[in-house]
Amino acid sequence: MASSGENGRHPEVGHKSLLQSDALYQLKYLFQYQAAMANSGEIGRHQEVGHKSLLQSDALYQYILETSVYPREPEAMKELREITAKHPWNIMTTSADEGQFLNMLLKLINAKNTMEIGVFTGYSLLATAMALPDDGKILAMDINRDNYEIGLPVIEKAGLAHKIDFREGPALPLLDQMIEDGKHHGSYDFIFVDADKDNYLNYHKRLIELVKVGGLIGYDNTLWNGSVVAPPDASLRKYVRYYRDFILELNKALAADPRIEICQLPVGDGITLCRRIKTTRYFKYIHKQLSMTSNGENSRHQEVGHKSLLQSDALYQYILETSVYPREPEAMKELREITAKHPWNLMTTSADEGQFLNMLLKLINAKNTMEIGVFTGYSLLATAMALPDDGKILAMDINRDNYEIGLPVIEKAGLAHKIEFREGPALPVLDQMIEDGKYHGSYDFIFVDADKDNYLNYHKRLIDLVKIGGVIGYDNTLWNGSVVAAPDAPLRKYVRYYRDFILELNKALAADSRIEICQLPVGDGITLCRRIT
């Protein structure tokens, strides 16, 4: 469909939801916004390309949609997305790439009991319902039932309405009632919040009691169209300026909350994942890191080759200072700073991607993993920290010298026993494992950050080694944004050479029926492949 042009421009328009409590105030700002948009002619533009992507170009966002999202979008989600695009408030919908991510995430964590605050026409609700088992449940809350009923016929036609318990009205009173009741404490696997931003902290105070230990809360719009790094005198729309302070306050509070681990991703308008943890042992460390960041000690990202795909370096820096640096374990900080001095530091995994990998591995309860392409071991260390004490990583790289730069840090952290390092090309080892037979379907997670011209050769073998329900992660799949560069664009030789291999990989993954895929603009782009057959 994407190649024929039917999905050539994304109908999902935006996502800064204004739902839930204090409805009159919210609607006042929404109507002001719609009037301003109509007067400027901007509504028409937004219906074509106004996804409010945080990426460096609209073309790059479009590439993700056409390569990863549209080829895999279920018919029901496509139908609801196109219906919602005609709504005068379509700016409130969840973007298609975020819907795909939520759907895969819920499958990876085996979610069953979920909650959604802020529904609109139900695109993210449908993505959730499709991911849950037949007896899964979603408590869905919104102040406007009329919008929900726009999408309800599509949800009913898909045979998913029985999973949804819709409640019309403000969410806070219901949450208070659930907490007072007692029986709902720690009962939710996943909670998604895309509602009134001025109440996000009020939601958090309650939701942290309702999500289970190891469960997730996802807060949408936490980068707020990039306005979180806008200067004080920037020209912002009224509603953007008004809610920005609440978003900034939320991000600061989440970074300091010892009850959760966090990961802020530039998907859609920014989503922050909060994984509830058992202990507060990192509380002092978190506050120490926050103090260091505010004092400027981490004022510029020390990982040099971060290859950010975002609209500005300032936005990437904000993610690092708000989400990553305050939570980065001392060992990872040490190895990151050592690697930054390496002449090939461009090859390192970025700090935000390291944080994401660490959380992902915990969420899927990974135990047996593989890494192809190690360098100094930053992503390897992130993996080792996420695995249980008896977890294992088969790590392969052609250069042991680089690995040994990070090895003392890994040993000091007490994690070297989890790693089996093999020096040399990975393909012969993989062929031997496949021939042996006993390794088929034995890996929970495999991370590939190696020679791009062999990515497809790796995939042909790794698909047999990862278990059904397991994940293969291919790094650098947006290749510094060059995947959308013009043919005559001035590119470095190595970028131009490997670009064609990345394009070929992305096309092949999109067509591979053995996997579900999700391409995320984290670091230099990572594509998650969940094996389904």
Tab-separated table of C-alpha atoms in Angstrom, residues 116-495:
chain	number	residue	atom	x	y	z
A	116	GLU	CA	-5.696	3.990	29.494
A	117	ILE	CA	-6.365	7.561	30.605
A	118	GLY	CA	-7.264	9.692	27.612
A	119	VAL	CA	-8.865	7.749	24.753
A	120	PHE	CA	-10.076	10.181	22.056
A	121	THR	CA	-11.266	8.007	19.123
A	122	GLY	CA	-9.355	4.985	20.388
A	123	TYR	CA	-6.324	4.447	18.109
A	124	SER	CA	-3.937	3.627	20.974
A	125	LEU	CA	-6.775	1.750	22.689
A	126	LEU	CA	-7.167	-0.428	19.595
A	127	ALA	CA	-3.402	-1.020	19.460
A	128	THR	CA	-3.563	-2.176	23.077
A	129	ALA	CA	-6.643	-4.358	22.615
A	130	MET	CA	-5.015	-6.123	19.672
A	131	ALA	CA	-1.968	-6.939	21.781
A	132	LEU	CA	-3.822	-8.411	24.763
A	133	PRO	CA	-4.955	-12.032	25.033
A	134	ASP	CA	-8.651	-12.744	24.563
A	135	ASP	CA	-9.285	-12.463	28.306
A	136	GLY	CA	-7.224	-9.276	28.625
A	137	LYS	CA	-8.849	-6.123	29.993
A	138	ILE	CA	-8.477	-2.362	29.503
A	139	LEU	CA	-10.005	0.160	31.871
A	140	ALA	CA	-10.385	3.150	29.523
A	141	MET	CA	-11.256	6.627	30.814
A	142	ASP	CA	-12.108	9.819	28.941
A	143	ILE	CA	-14.310	12.860	29.552
A	144	ASN	CA	-15.868	12.577	26.097
A	145	ARG	CA	-17.760	9.437	25.101
A	146	ASP	CA	-18.753	10.904	21.736
A	147	ASN	CA	-15.170	10.742	20.465
A	148	TYR	CA	-14.770	7.180	21.733
A	149	GLU	CA	-17.925	6.151	19.893
A	150	ILE	CA	-16.417	7.332	16.613
A	151	GLY	CA	-13.900	4.519	16.848
A	152	LEU	CA	-16.110	2.004	18.651
A	153	PRO	CA	-17.661	0.495	15.477
A	154	VAL	CA	-14.158	-0.284	14.201
A	155	ILE	CA	-13.223	-1.837	17.551
A	156	GLU	CA	-16.445	-3.890	17.562
A	157	LYS	CA	-15.908	-5.036	13.973
A	158	ALA	CA	-12.432	-6.226	14.999
A	159	GLY	CA	-14.032	-8.315	17.762
A	160	LEU	CA	-12.215	-6.507	20.561
A	161	ALA	CA	-14.895	-4.472	22.361
A	162	HIS	CA	-15.272	-7.118	25.090
A	163	LYS	CA	-11.782	-6.269	26.359
A	164	ILE	CA	-12.683	-2.621	27.051
A	165	ASP	CA	-14.390	-1.176	30.114
A	166	PHE	CA	-15.025	2.440	29.100
A	167	ARG	CA	-15.773	5.044	31.788
A	168	GLU	CA	-16.841	8.561	30.875
A	169	GLY	CA	-15.723	11.343	33.174
A	170	PRO	CA	-12.622	12.638	34.960
A	171	ALA	CA	-10.142	9.919	35.893
A	172	LEU	CA	-8.884	11.225	39.245
A	173	PRO	CA	-12.029	10.468	41.299
A	174	LEU	CA	-12.126	6.935	39.925
A	175	LEU	CA	-8.443	6.407	40.693
A	176	ASP	CA	-8.996	7.638	44.244
A	177	GLN	CA	-11.859	5.206	44.619
A	178	MET	CA	-9.707	2.332	43.341
A	179	ILE	CA	-6.903	3.169	45.761
A	180	GLU	CA	-9.333	3.432	48.684
A	181	ASP	CA	-10.851	0.096	47.698
A	182	GLY	CA	-7.462	-1.575	48.117
A	183	LYS	CA	-7.938	-4.587	45.875
A	184	HIS	CA	-6.513	-2.830	42.813
A	185	HIS	CA	-3.109	-2.093	44.342
A	186	GLY	CA	-0.317	-3.476	42.161
A	187	SER	CA	-2.798	-5.081	39.769
A	188	TYR	CA	-1.999	-3.389	36.443
A	189	ASP	CA	0.626	-4.589	33.980
A	190	PHE	CA	0.564	-1.439	31.868
A	191	ILE	CA	-0.994	2.026	32.140
A	192	PHE	CA	-0.958	4.574	29.308
A	193	VAL	CA	-1.583	8.251	30.036
A	194	ASP	CA	-2.365	10.679	27.211
A	195	ALA	CA	-4.653	13.163	28.883
A	196	ASP	CA	-4.562	16.595	30.584
A	197	LYS	CA	-0.909	17.457	31.056
A	198	ASP	CA	-1.583	19.679	34.067
A	199	ASN	CA	-2.719	16.566	35.944
A	200	TYR	CA	0.096	14.212	34.948
A	201	LEU	CA	1.741	14.463	38.371
A	202	ASN	CA	-1.615	13.934	40.068
A	203	TYR	CA	-2.066	10.798	37.983
A	204	HIS	CA	1.416	9.597	38.816
A	205	LYS	CA	0.843	9.907	42.558
A	206	ARG	CA	-2.044	7.480	42.212
A	207	LEU	CA	-0.924	5.212	39.380
A	208	ILE	CA	2.306	4.240	41.109
A	209	GLU	CA	0.113	2.409	43.626
A	210	LEU	CA	-1.931	0.641	40.963
A	211	VAL	CA	0.810	-0.624	38.634
A	212	LYS	CA	2.503	-3.855	39.665
A	213	VAL	CA	6.190	-4.128	40.530
A	214	GLY	CA	7.869	-4.725	37.174
A	215	GLY	CA	4.914	-3.161	35.374
A	216	LEU	CA	4.938	-0.043	33.202
A	217	ILE	CA	3.362	3.389	33.157
A	218	GLY	CA	3.732	5.239	29.847
A	219	TYR	CA	3.327	9.031	29.822
A	220	ASP	CA	2.744	10.472	26.368
A	221	ASN	CA	3.857	13.877	25.025
A	222	THR	CA	6.788	14.249	27.408
A	223	LEU	CA	8.865	16.132	24.836
A	224	TRP	CA	5.888	18.354	23.960
A	225	ASN	CA	6.690	19.090	20.334
A	226	GLY	CA	10.296	19.887	21.323
A	227	SER	CA	9.147	22.929	23.311
A	228	VAL	CA	10.851	21.564	26.439
A	229	VAL	CA	14.070	23.122	25.115
A	230	ALA	CA	12.546	26.298	23.668
A	231	PRO	CA	14.080	29.551	24.976
A	232	PRO	CA	11.894	31.661	27.320
A	233	ASP	CA	11.103	34.179	24.571
A	234	ALA	CA	10.285	31.587	21.917
A	235	SER	CA	7.113	32.120	19.920
A	236	LEU	CA	4.864	29.279	21.096
A	237	ARG	CA	1.149	28.671	20.735
A	238	LYS	CA	-0.766	29.426	23.930
A	239	TYR	CA	-1.646	25.837	24.711
A	240	VAL	CA	1.927	24.693	24.056
A	241	ARG	CA	3.351	27.355	26.394
A	242	TYR	CA	0.734	26.703	29.075
A	243	TYR	CA	1.292	22.946	29.274
A	244	ARG	CA	5.061	23.062	28.763
A	245	ASP	CA	5.718	23.949	32.406
A	246	PHE	CA	3.681	20.961	33.563
A	247	ILE	CA	5.647	18.667	31.245
A	248	LEU	CA	8.948	20.073	32.522
A	249	GLU	CA	7.784	19.546	36.092
A	250	LEU	CA	6.704	15.984	35.342
A	251	ASN	CA	10.022	15.074	33.705
A	252	LYS	CA	11.958	16.446	36.645
A	253	ALA	CA	9.792	14.528	39.117
A	254	LEU	CA	10.039	11.231	37.207
A	255	ALA	CA	13.829	11.549	37.047
A	256	ALA	CA	13.941	11.835	40.838
A	257	ASP	CA	11.376	9.154	41.721
A	258	PRO	CA	13.209	6.185	43.326
A	259	ARG	CA	10.203	3.883	42.870
A	260	ILE	CA	10.715	3.688	39.113
A	261	GLU	CA	13.270	3.221	36.361
A	262	ILE	CA	12.656	5.536	33.437
A	263	CYS	CA	13.342	5.695	29.722
A	264	GLN	CA	12.348	8.682	27.571
A	265	LEU	CA	11.942	7.870	23.891
A	266	PRO	CA	11.508	10.328	20.986
A	267	VAL	CA	8.631	8.311	19.538
A	268	GLY	CA	5.623	10.354	18.481
A	269	ASP	CA	5.707	13.458	20.667
A	270	GLY	CA	7.884	11.734	23.252
A	271	ILE	CA	6.901	8.905	25.572
A	272	THR	CA	8.419	8.218	28.975
A	273	LEU	CA	8.287	4.626	30.180
A	274	CYS	CA	8.317	4.173	33.942
A	275	ARG	CA	9.040	0.662	35.221
A	276	ARG	CA	8.070	0.238	38.853
A	277	ILE	CA	10.858	-1.322	40.907
A	278	LYS	CA	10.976	-2.841	44.362
A	279	THR	CA	13.646	-0.828	46.085
A	280	THR	CA	14.885	2.683	46.647
A	281	ARG	CA	18.564	1.755	46.735
A	282	TYR	CA	19.395	4.208	43.954
A	283	PHE	CA	17.674	7.167	45.589
A	284	LYS	CA	20.833	8.936	46.812
A	285	TYR	CA	22.638	8.166	43.582
A	286	ILE	CA	19.805	9.595	41.491
A	287	HIS	CA	19.824	12.860	43.407
A	288	LYS	CA	23.599	13.066	43.187
A	289	GLN	CA	23.393	12.686	39.408
A	290	LEU	CA	20.617	15.279	39.162
A	291	SER	CA	22.768	17.722	41.092
A	292	MET	CA	25.755	17.033	38.813
A	293	THR	CA	23.630	17.617	35.732
A	294	SER	CA	22.214	20.899	37.019
A	295	ASN	CA	25.717	22.080	37.908
A	296	GLY	CA	26.853	21.512	34.350
A	297	GLU	CA	29.135	18.526	34.981
A	298	ASN	CA	27.382	16.668	32.183
A	299	SER	CA	26.533	19.844	30.302
A	300	ARG	CA	27.530	18.425	26.903
A	301	HIS	CA	27.069	14.778	26.051
A	302	GLN	CA	30.375	13.035	26.483
A	303	GLU	CA	29.510	10.262	24.063
A	304	VAL	CA	30.628	12.068	20.944
A	305	GLY	CA	29.148	9.985	18.189
A	306	HIS	CA	25.594	9.914	19.441
A	307	LYS	CA	24.267	10.142	15.873
A	308	SER	CA	21.067	11.697	17.121
A	309	LEU	CA	18.209	11.782	14.636
A	310	LEU	CA	16.333	14.507	16.487
A	311	GLN	CA	15.368	17.979	15.349
A	312	SER	CA	18.039	19.637	17.505
A	313	ASP	CA	21.078	18.817	19.581
A	314	ALA	CA	19.395	20.651	22.469
A	315	LEU	CA	16.494	18.200	22.453
A	316	TYR	CA	18.832	15.234	22.542
A	317	GLN	CA	20.749	16.883	25.369
A	318	TYR	CA	17.473	17.345	27.260
A	319	ILE	CA	16.724	13.619	27.047
A	320	LEU	CA	20.209	12.836	28.345
A	321	GLU	CA	20.000	15.262	31.249
A	322	THR	CA	16.403	14.471	32.176
A	323	SER	CA	16.165	10.741	31.647
A	324	VAL	CA	19.581	9.177	31.089
A	325	TYR	CA	22.312	10.791	33.170
A	326	PRO	CA	20.307	10.882	36.438
A	327	ARG	CA	19.815	7.103	36.197
A	328	GLU	CA	23.030	5.960	34.525
A	329	PRO	CA	24.857	3.432	36.747
A	330	GLU	CA	28.369	4.454	37.752
A	331	ALA	CA	29.967	1.644	35.738
A	332	MET	CA	28.180	2.696	32.559
A	333	LYS	CA	29.125	6.322	33.118
A	334	GLU	CA	32.762	5.303	33.582
A	335	LEU	CA	32.815	3.177	30.429
A	336	ARG	CA	31.036	5.870	28.421
A	337	GLU	CA	33.665	8.424	29.418
A	338	ILE	CA	36.524	6.027	28.635
A	339	THR	CA	35.018	5.273	25.225
A	340	ALA	CA	34.569	8.969	24.455
A	341	LYS	CA	38.377	9.258	24.373
A	342	HIS	CA	38.731	6.465	21.822
A	343	PRO	CA	39.532	7.660	18.270
A	344	TRP	CA	36.645	5.501	16.999
A	345	ASN	CA	34.150	6.704	19.593
A	346	LEU	CA	31.582	7.139	16.824
A	347	MET	CA	31.070	3.370	16.986
A	348	THR	CA	29.735	3.341	20.538
A	349	THR	CA	26.111	2.784	21.478
A	350	SER	CA	24.595	6.075	22.617
A	351	ALA	CA	23.671	6.516	26.267
A	352	ASP	CA	19.942	6.819	25.557
A	353	GLU	CA	19.977	3.600	23.548
A	354	GLY	CA	21.909	1.859	26.320
A	355	GLN	CA	19.216	2.873	28.790
A	356	PHE	CA	16.481	1.634	26.467
A	357	LEU	CA	18.165	-1.743	25.924
A	358	ASN	CA	18.623	-2.177	29.664
A	359	MET	CA	14.936	-1.560	30.364
A	360	LEU	CA	13.775	-3.693	27.428
A	361	LEU	CA	15.774	-6.696	28.615
A	362	LYS	CA	14.281	-6.412	32.094
A	363	LEU	CA	10.781	-6.098	30.689
A	364	ILE	CA	11.092	-9.287	28.632
A	365	ASN	CA	12.885	-11.153	31.450
A	366	ALA	CA	15.779	-11.990	29.147
A	367	LYS	CA	18.276	-14.572	30.350
A	368	ASN	CA	20.068	-16.004	27.307
A	369	THR	CA	21.277	-13.303	24.908
A	370	MET	CA	23.734	-12.641	22.108
A	371	GLU	CA	25.565	-9.543	20.905
A	372	ILE	CA	27.269	-9.255	17.519
A	373	GLY	CA	29.552	-6.233	17.489
A	374	VAL	CA	30.871	-5.264	20.926
A	375	PHE	CA	33.435	-2.440	20.533
A	376	THR	CA	34.352	-1.332	24.104
A	377	GLY	CA	31.241	-2.940	25.564
A	378	TYR	CA	28.827	-0.149	26.531
A	379	SER	CA	25.737	-1.959	25.193
A	380	LEU	CA	27.192	-5.221	26.495
A	381	LEU	CA	27.417	-3.715	29.969
A	382	ALA	CA	23.827	-2.424	29.712
A	383	THR	CA	22.745	-5.965	28.831
A	384	ALA	CA	24.782	-7.644	31.557
A	385	MET	CA	23.290	-5.311	34.172
A	386	ALA	CA	19.776	-6.238	33.069
A	387	LEU	CA	20.215	-10.017	33.166
A	388	PRO	CA	19.788	-12.167	36.286
A	389	ASP	CA	22.959	-13.455	37.931
A	390	ASP	CA	22.819	-16.696	35.931
A	391	GLY	CA	22.108	-14.875	32.659
A	392	LYS	CA	24.462	-15.327	29.717
A	393	ILE	CA	25.662	-13.236	26.770
A	394	LEU	CA	27.474	-14.721	23.802
A	395	ALA	CA	29.467	-11.681	22.623
A	396	MET	CA	31.280	-11.643	19.279
A	397	ASP	CA	33.616	-9.072	17.774
A	398	ILE	CA	36.590	-9.153	15.382
A	399	ASN	CA	38.663	-6.965	17.726
A	400	ARG	CA	39.418	-8.155	21.239
A	401	ASP	CA	41.596	-5.119	21.958
A	402	ASN	CA	38.601	-2.789	21.996
A	403	TYR	CA	36.636	-5.170	24.220
A	404	GLU	CA	39.503	-5.253	26.689
A	405	ILE	CA	39.299	-1.467	27.067
A	406	GLY	CA	35.922	-1.909	28.754
A	407	LEU	CA	36.597	-5.279	30.372
A	408	PRO	CA	38.130	-3.870	33.589
A	409	VAL	CA	34.955	-1.815	34.142
A	410	ILE	CA	32.789	-4.887	33.510
A	411	GLU	CA	34.911	-6.942	35.900
A	412	LYS	CA	34.791	-4.244	38.589
A	413	ALA	CA	30.995	-4.268	38.296
A	414	GLY	CA	31.027	-8.031	38.949
A	415	LEU	CA	29.442	-8.918	35.614
A	416	ALA	CA	32.213	-10.589	33.611
A	417	HIS	CA	30.933	-14.078	34.499
A	418	LYS	CA	27.840	-13.454	32.374
A	419	ILE	CA	29.861	-12.858	29.205
A	420	GLU	CA	31.369	-15.392	26.833
A	421	PHE	CA	33.491	-13.364	24.418
A	422	ARG	CA	34.489	-14.793	21.029
A	423	GLU	CA	37.015	-12.964	18.862
A	424	GLY	CA	36.555	-13.293	15.119
A	425	PRO	CA	33.801	-13.162	12.461
A	426	ALA	CA	30.360	-14.102	13.738
A	427	LEU	CA	28.972	-15.870	10.665
A	428	PRO	CA	31.069	-19.077	11.013
A	429	VAL	CA	30.069	-19.323	14.681
A	430	LEU	CA	26.403	-18.882	13.790
A	431	ASP	CA	26.622	-21.517	11.050
A	432	GLN	CA	28.159	-23.942	13.520
A	433	MET	CA	25.407	-23.254	16.073
A	434	ILE	CA	22.696	-23.840	13.493
A	435	GLU	CA	24.349	-27.063	12.317
A	436	ASP	CA	24.612	-28.250	15.908
A	437	GLY	CA	20.838	-27.960	16.295
A	438	LYS	CA	20.609	-27.500	20.055
A	439	TYR	CA	20.657	-23.701	19.843
A	440	HIS	CA	17.559	-23.351	17.688
A	441	GLY	CA	15.046	-21.035	19.360
A	442	SER	CA	17.213	-20.687	22.455
A	443	TYR	CA	17.895	-16.928	22.589
A	444	ASP	CA	15.630	-14.401	24.279
A	445	PHE	CA	17.345	-11.368	22.778
A	446	ILE	CA	20.008	-10.747	20.127
A	447	PHE	CA	21.581	-7.345	19.460
A	448	VAL	CA	23.396	-6.676	16.181
A	449	ASP	CA	25.680	-3.655	15.816
A	450	ALA	CA	28.366	-4.887	13.445
A	451	ASP	CA	29.207	-4.902	9.721
A	452	LYS	CA	26.147	-3.506	7.972
A	453	ASP	CA	26.921	-5.318	4.717
A	454	ASN	CA	26.301	-8.589	6.549
A	455	TYR	CA	23.092	-7.654	8.363
A	456	LEU	CA	20.937	-9.728	6.016
A	457	ASN	CA	23.342	-12.641	6.322
A	458	TYR	CA	23.025	-12.388	10.093
A	459	HIS	CA	19.248	-12.229	9.886
A	460	LYS	CA	19.036	-15.412	7.809
A	461	ARG	CA	20.763	-17.247	10.648
A	462	LEU	CA	19.527	-15.415	13.736
A	463	ILE	CA	15.870	-15.987	12.899
A	464	ASP	CA	16.499	-19.664	13.673
A	465	LEU	CA	18.353	-18.975	16.910
A	466	VAL	CA	15.944	-16.516	18.566
A	467	LYS	CA	12.963	-18.053	20.311
A	468	ILE	CA	9.364	-17.445	19.237
A	469	GLY	CA	8.373	-14.300	21.130
A	470	GLY	CA	12.026	-13.295	21.394
A	471	VAL	CA	13.590	-10.171	19.923
A	472	ILE	CA	16.392	-9.351	17.498
A	473	GLY	CA	17.508	-5.718	17.584
A	474	TYR	CA	19.330	-4.296	14.563
A	475	ASP	CA	21.207	-1.074	15.291
A	476	ASN	CA	21.824	1.860	12.920
A	477	THR	CA	18.801	1.168	10.717
A	478	LEU	CA	18.248	4.859	10.027
A	479	TRP	CA	21.979	5.312	9.342
A	480	ASN	CA	22.412	8.908	10.459
A	481	GLY	CA	19.292	9.873	8.464
A	482	SER	CA	21.009	9.011	5.187
A	483	VAL	CA	18.223	6.557	4.284
A	484	VAL	CA	16.301	9.569	2.955
A	485	ALA	CA	19.272	11.461	1.490
A	486	ALA	CA	19.067	12.583	-2.118
A	487	PRO	CA	21.149	10.550	-4.597
A	488	ASP	CA	23.562	13.456	-5.046
A	489	ALA	CA	23.781	14.311	-1.329
A	490	PRO	CA	27.348	14.856	-0.060
A	491	LEU	CA	27.840	11.815	2.192
A	492	ARG	CA	30.984	10.409	3.757
A	493	LYS	CA	32.293	7.388	1.853
A	494	TYR	CA	31.469	4.862	4.572
A	495	VAL	CA	27.971	6.337	5.015
